[in-house]
Amino acid sequence: MDRAHFFSSQAGRTINAPRQSRSRFGIGEVVRHRHFDFRGVVFDVDPVFANSEEWYESIPEEIRPARDQPFYHLLAENEESSYVAYVSQGNLLPDIDGGPVDHPTVPQLFEQFKDGRYRMRRSLTH
């Protein structure tokens, strides 16, 4: 398999990833966690795990996701707060509620919510 290398500042190391990976969700899509009660909007996608070893090891082994799948950066919310989450593809589902996400950073990254997804601000796309 053809591999690409990129430096992840979050992980503090170079990541070895497949050149082509199949992400199930796209930027601006609203998703829900499979096991925990939160939802969020995707604002970035890593083709494989690209966070710190400390973060990865902090996940209990019995629920720790495989590294070789896409991981999503989410502007997330639950009943109590808004935060940024980093979630494996296997732990995400499409959000069936279909409503907008009430996260304070959403207006900085996205222009509008329409048909169940957000549109990235034009000034942030290339």
Coordinates of N, CA and C in Angstrom, one line a residue:
M1 N 0.9 -1.2 0.0 CA 0.0 0.0 0.0 C 0.9 1.2 0.0
D2 N 0.5 2.2 -0.8 CA 1.3 3.5 -0.9 C 1.0 4.3 0.4
R3 N 2.1 4.8 1.0 CA 2.0 5.5 2.3 C 2.5 6.9 2.1
A4 N 1.9 7.8 2.9 CA 2.3 9.2 3.0 C 2.7 9.5 4.4
H5 N 3.6 10.5 4.6 CA 4.0 10.9 5.9 C 3.7 12.3 6.1
F6 N 3.1 12.6 7.3 CA 2.9 14.0 7.6 C 3.2 14.2 9.1
F7 N 3.6 15.5 9.4 CA 3.9 15.8 10.8 C 2.6 16.2 11.5
S8 N 2.3 15.6 12.6 CA 1.2 16.0 13.5 C 1.7 16.8 14.7
S9 N 1.4 18.1 14.7 CA 1.8 18.9 15.9 C 1.1 18.4 17.2
Q10 N -0.1 17.9 17.0 CA -0.9 17.4 18.2 C -0.2 16.1 18.7
A11 N 0.3 15.3 17.9 CA 1.0 14.1 18.3 C 2.5 14.3 18.6
G12 N 3.0 15.4 18.0 CA 4.4 15.7 18.2 C 5.4 14.7 17.5
R13 N 4.9 14.2 16.4 CA 5.6 13.2 15.6 C 5.1 13.1 14.2
T14 N 5.9 12.4 13.4 CA 5.5 12.1 12.0 C 4.6 10.9 12.0
I15 N 3.5 11.0 11.2 CA 2.5 10.0 11.1 C 2.7 9.3 9.7
N16 N 2.6 8.0 9.7 CA 2.7 7.2 8.5 C 1.3 6.8 8.2
A17 N 0.7 7.2 7.1 CA -0.7 7.0 6.8 C -0.8 6.5 5.3
P18 N -1.9 5.7 5.1 CA -2.2 5.4 3.7 C -2.5 6.6 2.8
R19 N -2.0 6.6 1.6 CA -2.3 7.7 0.7 C -3.8 7.9 0.5
Q20 N -4.5 6.8 0.4 CA -5.9 6.9 0.3 C -6.6 6.2 1.4
S21 N -7.4 6.9 2.1 CA -8.2 6.3 3.2 C -9.6 6.6 2.9
R22 N -10.5 5.9 3.4 CA -12.0 6.1 3.2 C -12.6 6.6 4.4
S23 N -12.8 7.9 4.4 CA -13.5 8.5 5.6 C -15.0 8.5 5.3
R24 N -15.7 8.1 6.3 CA -17.2 8.0 6.2 C -17.9 9.3 6.3
F25 N -17.3 10.3 7.0 CA -17.9 11.5 7.2 C -17.1 12.7 6.7
G26 N -17.7 13.8 6.3 CA -17.0 14.9 5.8 C -17.0 16.1 6.6
I27 N -16.2 17.1 6.3 CA -16.2 18.4 7.0 C -17.6 19.0 6.9
G28 N -18.1 19.4 8.1 CA -19.4 20.1 8.2 C -20.5 19.1 8.5
E29 N -20.3 17.8 8.5 CA -21.3 16.8 8.8 C -21.5 16.7 10.3
V30 N -22.8 16.6 10.7 CA -23.1 16.4 12.1 C -23.2 14.9 12.4
V31 N -22.5 14.5 13.4 CA -22.4 13.1 13.8 C -22.7 12.9 15.3
R32 N -22.8 11.7 15.7 CA -23.1 11.3 17.1 C -22.2 10.2 17.5
H33 N -21.8 10.2 18.8 CA -20.9 9.1 19.3 C -21.7 7.9 19.5
R34 N -21.2 6.7 19.1 CA -21.9 5.4 19.2 C -22.2 5.0 20.6
H35 N -21.3 5.3 21.6 CA -21.4 4.8 22.9 C -21.7 5.9 24.0
F36 N -21.2 7.1 23.7 CA -21.4 8.2 24.7 C -22.4 9.3 24.2
D37 N -23.0 9.9 25.1 CA -24.1 10.8 24.7 C -23.6 12.2 24.3
F38 N -23.0 12.3 23.1 CA -22.7 13.6 22.6 C -22.7 13.6 21.1
R39 N -22.8 14.7 20.5 CA -22.9 14.9 19.0 C -22.0 16.1 18.7
G40 N -21.6 16.2 17.4 CA -20.8 17.3 17.0 C -20.7 17.4 15.5
V41 N -20.0 18.5 15.1 CA -19.8 18.8 13.7 C -18.3 18.5 13.4
V42 N -18.1 17.8 12.3 CA -16.7 17.5 11.9 C -16.0 18.8 11.3
F43 N -14.8 19.1 11.9 CA -14.1 20.3 11.3 C -12.7 19.9 10.8
D44 N -12.3 18.6 11.0 CA -11.1 18.1 10.4 C -11.1 16.6 10.5
V45 N -10.3 16.0 9.6 CA -10.2 14.5 9.5 C -8.7 14.1 9.4
D46 N -8.3 13.2 10.2 CA -7.0 12.6 10.1 C -7.2 11.2 9.5
P47 N -6.4 10.8 8.5 CA -6.6 9.5 7.8 C -6.3 8.3 8.8
V48 N -5.5 8.5 9.8 CA -5.3 7.5 10.8 C -5.1 8.3 12.1
F49 N -4.9 7.6 13.2 CA -4.7 8.2 14.5 C -3.5 9.1 14.5
A50 N -3.7 10.4 14.9 CA -2.6 11.4 14.8 C -2.6 12.3 16.1
N51 N -2.9 11.6 17.2 CA -2.8 12.4 18.5 C -1.7 11.8 19.3
S52 N -1.5 12.3 20.5 CA -0.4 11.9 21.3 C -0.5 10.4 21.9
E53 N 0.6 9.8 22.2 CA 0.6 8.5 22.8 C -0.1 8.5 24.1
E54 N 0.1 9.6 24.9 CA -0.5 9.8 26.2 C -2.0 9.8 26.1
W55 N -2.5 10.5 25.1 CA -4.0 10.5 24.9 C -4.5 9.1 24.5
Y56 N -3.8 8.4 23.6 CA -4.2 7.1 23.2 C -4.2 6.1 24.4
E57 N -3.2 6.1 25.2 CA -3.0 5.2 26.3 C -4.0 5.5 27.4
S58 N -4.6 6.7 27.5 CA -5.5 7.1 28.5 C -6.9 6.5 28.3
I59 N -7.1 5.9 27.1 CA -8.4 5.2 26.7 C -8.3 3.8 27.3
P60 N -9.3 3.4 28.1 CA -9.3 2.0 28.6 C -9.1 1.0 27.5
E61 N -8.2 0.1 27.7 CA -7.9 -0.9 26.7 C -9.0 -1.6 26.1
E62 N -10.0 -1.9 26.9 CA -11.2 -2.7 26.3 C -12.1 -1.9 25.4
I63 N -11.9 -0.6 25.3 CA -12.7 0.3 24.4 C -11.8 1.1 23.5
R64 N -10.4 0.9 23.6 CA -9.5 1.6 22.8 C -9.6 1.3 21.3
P65 N -9.9 2.3 20.4 CA -10.1 2.0 19.0 C -8.7 1.7 18.3
A66 N -8.9 1.0 17.2 CA -7.7 0.8 16.3 C -7.2 2.1 15.8
R67 N -5.8 2.2 15.6 CA -5.2 3.4 15.1 C -5.4 3.6 13.6
D68 N -5.5 2.5 12.8 CA -5.5 2.6 11.4 C -6.9 2.8 10.8
Q69 N -7.6 3.8 11.2 CA -8.8 4.2 10.7 C -8.9 5.7 10.8
P70 N -9.7 6.4 10.0 CA -9.8 7.8 10.2 C -10.3 8.3 11.6
F71 N -9.7 9.4 12.0 CA -10.1 10.0 13.3 C -10.6 11.4 13.0
Y72 N -11.7 11.8 13.7 CA -12.4 13.1 13.4 C -12.2 14.1 14.5
H73 N -12.0 15.3 14.2 CA -12.0 16.4 15.1 C -13.4 17.0 15.1
L74 N -14.0 17.1 16.2 CA -15.4 17.5 16.3 C -15.5 18.7 17.2
L75 N -16.4 19.7 16.8 CA -16.9 20.7 17.8 C -18.1 20.0 18.4
A76 N -17.9 19.5 19.6 CA -18.9 18.6 20.2 C -19.7 19.3 21.3
E77 N -20.9 18.7 21.6 CA -21.7 19.2 22.7 C -22.4 18.0 23.3
N78 N -22.7 18.2 24.6 CA -23.6 17.2 25.3 C -24.6 18.1 26.1
E79 N -25.3 17.5 27.0 CA -26.3 18.3 27.8 C -25.7 19.4 28.7
E80 N -24.4 19.2 29.0 CA -23.7 20.1 30.0 C -22.7 21.1 29.4
S81 N -22.1 20.7 28.3 CA -21.0 21.6 27.8 C -20.7 21.4 26.3
S82 N -19.9 22.3 25.9 CA -19.3 22.3 24.5 C -17.8 22.1 24.6
Y83 N -17.3 21.3 23.7 CA -15.8 21.0 23.8 C -15.4 20.5 22.4
V84 N -14.1 20.3 22.3 CA -13.5 19.7 21.1 C -13.3 18.2 21.4
A85 N -13.7 17.3 20.5 CA -13.5 15.9 20.7 C -12.7 15.3 19.5
Y86 N -12.0 14.2 19.8 CA -11.2 13.5 18.8 C -11.7 12.1 18.8
V87 N -12.4 11.6 17.7 CA -13.1 10.4 17.8 C -12.8 9.5 16.6
S88 N -12.6 8.2 16.8 CA -12.4 7.3 15.7 C -13.6 7.1 14.9
Q89 N -13.4 6.7 13.6 CA -14.6 6.5 12.7 C -15.5 5.4 13.2
G90 N -14.9 4.4 13.8 CA -15.8 3.3 14.3 C -16.7 3.7 15.4
N91 N -16.4 4.8 16.1 CA -17.3 5.2 17.2 C -18.2 6.3 16.8
L92 N -18.4 6.6 15.5 CA -19.3 7.6 15.1 C -20.4 7.1 14.2
L93 N -21.6 7.7 14.4 CA -22.8 7.4 13.6 C -23.3 8.7 13.0
P94 N -24.0 8.7 11.9 CA -24.7 9.9 11.4 C -25.7 10.4 12.5
D95 N -25.8 11.7 12.6 CA -26.8 12.2 13.6 C -28.2 12.2 13.0
I96 N -29.1 11.5 13.6 CA -30.5 11.4 13.1 C -31.3 12.6 13.5
D97 N -30.9 13.3 14.5 CA -31.7 14.5 15.0 C -31.7 15.5 13.8
G98 N -30.6 15.7 13.1 CA -30.6 16.6 12.0 C -30.6 18.1 12.3
G99 N -30.4 18.5 13.6 CA -30.4 19.9 13.9 C -29.0 20.4 14.0
P100 N -28.9 21.7 14.1 CA -27.6 22.3 14.3 C -26.9 22.0 15.6
V101 N -25.6 22.2 15.7 CA -24.8 22.0 16.9 C -24.6 23.4 17.6
D102 N -24.9 23.4 18.9 CA -24.8 24.6 19.6 C -23.4 24.7 20.3
H103 N -22.4 25.0 19.5 CA -21.0 25.1 20.0 C -20.5 26.5 19.6
P104 N -19.9 27.2 20.6 CA -19.5 28.6 20.3 C -18.5 28.8 19.2
T105 N -17.8 27.8 18.8 CA -16.8 28.0 17.7 C -17.5 27.8 16.3
V106 N -18.6 27.2 16.2 CA -19.3 26.9 14.9 C -19.3 28.1 14.0
P107 N -19.7 29.3 14.5 CA -19.8 30.5 13.6 C -18.4 30.9 13.0
Q108 N -17.3 30.6 13.7 CA -16.0 31.0 13.3 C -15.6 30.1 12.1
L109 N -16.0 28.8 12.1 CA -15.6 27.9 11.0 C -16.6 27.7 9.9
F110 N -17.9 27.9 10.2 CA -18.9 27.5 9.3 C -19.9 28.7 9.0
E111 N -20.4 28.7 7.7 CA -21.3 29.8 7.3 C -22.7 29.5 7.6
Q112 N -23.2 28.4 7.3 CA -24.6 28.1 7.4 C -24.8 26.6 7.6
F113 N -26.0 26.3 8.2 CA -26.5 25.0 8.4 C -27.6 24.7 7.4
K114 N -27.5 23.7 6.6 CA -28.5 23.5 5.6 C -28.5 22.0 5.2
D115 N -29.7 21.4 5.2 CA -29.9 20.0 4.8 C -29.0 19.1 5.7
G116 N -28.9 19.4 7.0 CA -28.3 18.5 7.9 C -26.7 18.6 8.0
R117 N -26.2 19.6 7.4 CA -24.7 19.8 7.4 C -24.4 21.3 7.4
Y118 N -23.2 21.6 7.8 CA -22.6 22.9 7.7 C -21.8 23.1 6.5
R119 N -21.7 24.4 6.1 CA -20.8 24.8 5.0 C -19.6 25.5 5.5
M120 N -18.4 25.1 5.2 CA -17.2 25.7 5.7 C -17.1 27.2 5.2
R121 N -16.7 28.1 6.0 CA -16.5 29.5 5.6 C -15.6 29.5 4.4
R122 N -15.9 30.3 3.4 CA -15.1 30.4 2.2 C -13.7 30.8 2.4
S123 N -13.5 31.7 3.4 CA -12.2 32.2 3.7 C -11.3 31.1 4.3
L124 N -11.9 30.0 4.7 CA -11.1 28.9 5.3 C -10.8 27.7 4.3
T125 N -11.4 27.8 3.2 CA -11.2 26.7 2.2 C -10.1 27.1 1.2
H126 N -9.6 26.1 0.5 CA -8.6 26.4 -0.5 C -8.8 25.6 -1.7

